[in-house]
Amino acid sequence: MIARELKMSESTVKRALGDLLKAGYIKKEPTINLNIVNFGIIPYSIALEIQYKLLEKRQNGEIDNTLLLLEHPPVLTLGTRGEYKNIYLPSDEFKKAGNRGFRS
């Protein structure tokens, strides 16, 4: 149950859901199946790989919804239209930081 994963009492969760129901924010009490995984600090590339694998499993109906709790070292990401000329960081600083850059 989600309450155990979040270290909340079930009565607290039920009370909060009841309040949301009365206020009209939700139409009925939801049934939630949610896996919560705490990875701690992991590299961005590994976190991204895990997300893609979980996405595929979820789309195939192999797993329930999953919430990943994690932190990764700072990275620089460029979107599909991003260009390196838009990075205002000297290349030696970028290399010193471990070259942690990713295109998305």
mmCIF file of N, CA and C in Angstrom, residues 17-58:
data_model
loop_
_atom_site.group_PDB
_atom_site.id
_atom_site.type_symbol
_atom_site.label_atom_id
_atom_site.label_comp_id
_atom_site.label_asym_id
_atom_site.label_seq_id
_atom_site.Cartn_x
_atom_site.Cartn_y
_atom_site.Cartn_z
ATOM 1 N N LEU A 17 -7.969 11.543 1.208
ATOM 2 C CA LEU A 17 -8.799 11.183 0.053
ATOM 3 C C LEU A 17 -10.248 11.611 0.277
ATOM 4 N N GLY A 18 -10.746 11.432 1.500
ATOM 5 C CA GLY A 18 -12.108 11.858 1.824
ATOM 6 C C GLY A 18 -12.285 13.356 1.661
ATOM 7 N N ASP A 19 -11.295 14.119 2.111
ATOM 8 C CA ASP A 19 -11.352 15.579 1.968
ATOM 9 C C ASP A 19 -11.374 15.989 0.495
ATOM 10 N N LEU A 20 -10.551 15.324 -0.315
ATOM 11 C CA LEU A 20 -10.519 15.626 -1.750
ATOM 12 C C LEU A 20 -11.845 15.282 -2.411
ATOM 13 N N LEU A 21 -12.444 14.178 -1.978
ATOM 14 C CA LEU A 21 -13.734 13.736 -2.515
ATOM 15 C C LEU A 21 -14.831 14.755 -2.178
ATOM 16 N N LYS A 22 -14.891 15.171 -0.906
ATOM 17 C CA LYS A 22 -15.904 16.145 -0.470
ATOM 18 C C LYS A 22 -15.755 17.483 -1.182
ATOM 19 N N ALA A 23 -14.525 17.886 -1.414
ATOM 20 C CA ALA A 23 -14.269 19.178 -2.061
ATOM 21 C C ALA A 23 -14.504 19.124 -3.570
ATOM 22 N N GLY A 24 -14.745 17.930 -4.099
ATOM 23 C CA GLY A 24 -15.015 17.801 -5.527
ATOM 24 C C GLY A 24 -13.782 17.715 -6.407
ATOM 25 N N TYR A 25 -12.606 17.553 -5.786
ATOM 26 C CA TYR A 25 -11.388 17.446 -6.583
ATOM 27 C C TYR A 25 -11.267 16.086 -7.263
ATOM 28 N N ILE A 26 -11.846 15.073 -6.659
ATOM 29 C CA ILE A 26 -11.887 13.751 -7.277
ATOM 30 C C ILE A 26 -13.324 13.267 -7.242
ATOM 31 N N LYS A 27 -13.691 12.429 -8.194
ATOM 32 C CA LYS A 27 -15.075 11.973 -8.312
ATOM 33 C C LYS A 27 -15.354 10.724 -7.486
ATOM 34 N N LYS A 28 -14.361 9.876 -7.311
ATOM 35 C CA LYS A 28 -14.525 8.681 -6.483
ATOM 36 C C LYS A 28 -13.163 8.335 -5.907
ATOM 37 N N GLU A 29 -13.179 7.535 -4.864
ATOM 38 C CA GLU A 29 -11.898 7.154 -4.283
ATOM 39 C C GLU A 29 -11.114 6.345 -5.297
ATOM 40 N N PRO A 30 -9.916 6.801 -5.624
ATOM 41 C CA PRO A 30 -9.137 6.068 -6.618
ATOM 42 C C PRO A 30 -8.516 4.804 -6.029
ATOM 43 N N THR A 31 -8.331 3.839 -6.893
ATOM 44 C CA THR A 31 -7.562 2.653 -6.537
ATOM 45 C C THR A 31 -6.194 2.845 -7.163
ATOM 46 N N ILE A 32 -5.187 2.843 -6.341
ATOM 47 C CA ILE A 32 -3.849 3.140 -6.835
ATOM 48 C C ILE A 32 -2.937 1.945 -6.608
ATOM 49 N N ASN A 33 -2.380 1.446 -7.687
ATOM 50 C CA ASN A 33 -1.306 0.468 -7.598
ATOM 51 C C ASN A 33 -0.053 1.208 -8.032
ATOM 52 N N LEU A 34 0.856 1.370 -7.122
ATOM 53 C CA LEU A 34 2.030 2.175 -7.406
ATOM 54 C C LEU A 34 3.253 1.543 -6.760
ATOM 55 N N ASN A 35 4.243 1.257 -7.590
ATOM 56 C CA ASN A 35 5.532 0.795 -7.082
ATOM 57 C C ASN A 35 6.377 2.035 -6.822
ATOM 58 N N ILE A 36 7.007 2.094 -5.668
ATOM 59 C CA ILE A 36 7.893 3.206 -5.342
ATOM 60 C C ILE A 36 9.287 2.636 -5.135
ATOM 61 N N VAL A 37 10.240 3.159 -5.916
ATOM 62 C CA VAL A 37 11.611 2.659 -5.857
ATOM 63 C C VAL A 37 12.540 3.819 -5.528
ATOM 64 N N ASN A 38 13.332 3.671 -4.470
ATOM 65 C CA ASN A 38 14.278 4.702 -4.061
ATOM 66 C C ASN A 38 15.681 4.262 -4.457
ATOM 67 N N PHE A 39 16.253 4.922 -5.454
ATOM 68 C CA PHE A 39 17.592 4.586 -5.934
ATOM 69 C C PHE A 39 18.687 5.388 -5.244
ATOM 70 N N GLY A 40 18.328 6.452 -4.555
ATOM 71 C CA GLY A 40 19.363 7.307 -3.987
ATOM 72 C C GLY A 40 20.032 8.098 -5.100
ATOM 73 N N ILE A 41 21.345 8.216 -5.053
ATOM 74 C CA ILE A 41 22.087 8.963 -6.074
ATOM 75 C C ILE A 41 22.645 7.982 -7.095
ATOM 76 N N ILE A 42 22.268 8.188 -8.362
ATOM 77 C CA ILE A 42 22.779 7.341 -9.448
ATOM 78 C C ILE A 42 23.097 8.231 -10.646
ATOM 79 N N PRO A 43 23.980 7.774 -11.535
ATOM 80 C CA PRO A 43 24.306 8.577 -12.718
ATOM 81 C C PRO A 43 23.075 8.815 -13.602
ATOM 82 N N TYR A 44 23.049 9.967 -14.239
ATOM 83 C CA TYR A 44 21.929 10.343 -15.107
ATOM 84 C C TYR A 44 21.696 9.296 -16.188
ATOM 85 N N SER A 45 22.768 8.824 -16.820
ATOM 86 C CA SER A 45 22.623 7.867 -17.924
ATOM 87 C C SER A 45 21.949 6.580 -17.465
ATOM 88 N N ILE A 46 22.250 6.135 -16.263
ATOM 89 C CA ILE A 46 21.627 4.917 -15.732
ATOM 90 C C ILE A 46 20.164 5.191 -15.396
ATOM 91 N N ALA A 47 19.887 6.347 -14.805
ATOM 92 C CA ALA A 47 18.500 6.709 -14.488
ATOM 93 C C ALA A 47 17.657 6.759 -15.758
ATOM 94 N N LEU A 48 18.215 7.320 -16.811
ATOM 95 C CA LEU A 48 17.503 7.421 -18.082
ATOM 96 C C LEU A 48 17.238 6.039 -18.668
ATOM 97 N N GLU A 49 18.239 5.175 -18.610
ATOM 98 C CA GLU A 49 18.088 3.805 -19.116
ATOM 99 C C GLU A 49 16.996 3.060 -18.341
ATOM 100 N N ILE A 50 16.998 3.208 -17.029
ATOM 101 C CA ILE A 50 15.976 2.563 -16.192
ATOM 102 C C ILE A 50 14.586 3.067 -16.586
ATOM 103 N N GLN A 51 14.461 4.372 -16.790
ATOM 104 C CA GLN A 51 13.160 4.941 -17.159
ATOM 105 C C GLN A 51 12.650 4.370 -18.476
ATOM 106 N N TYR A 52 13.521 4.252 -19.461
ATOM 107 C CA TYR A 52 13.096 3.694 -20.752
ATOM 108 C C TYR A 52 12.671 2.235 -20.618
ATOM 109 N N LYS A 53 13.410 1.467 -19.828
ATOM 110 C CA LYS A 53 13.049 0.057 -19.633
ATOM 111 C C LYS A 53 11.714 -0.074 -18.903
ATOM 112 N N LEU A 54 11.513 0.754 -17.879
ATOM 113 C CA LEU A 54 10.247 0.716 -17.145
ATOM 114 C C LEU A 54 9.082 1.181 -18.018
ATOM 115 N N LEU A 55 9.328 2.172 -18.860
ATOM 116 C CA LEU A 55 8.290 2.646 -19.779
ATOM 117 C C LEU A 55 7.827 1.515 -20.692
ATOM 118 N N GLU A 56 8.776 0.789 -21.242
ATOM 119 C CA GLU A 56 8.435 -0.332 -22.130
ATOM 120 C C GLU A 56 7.633 -1.396 -21.384
ATOM 121 N N LYS A 57 8.078 -1.732 -20.177
ATOM 122 C CA LYS A 57 7.356 -2.733 -19.382
ATOM 123 C C LYS A 57 5.947 -2.250 -19.036
ATOM 124 N N ARG A 58 5.810 -0.963 -18.724
ATOM 125 C CA ARG A 58 4.495 -0.410 -18.382
ATOM 126 C C ARG A 58 3.577 -0.431 -19.594
#
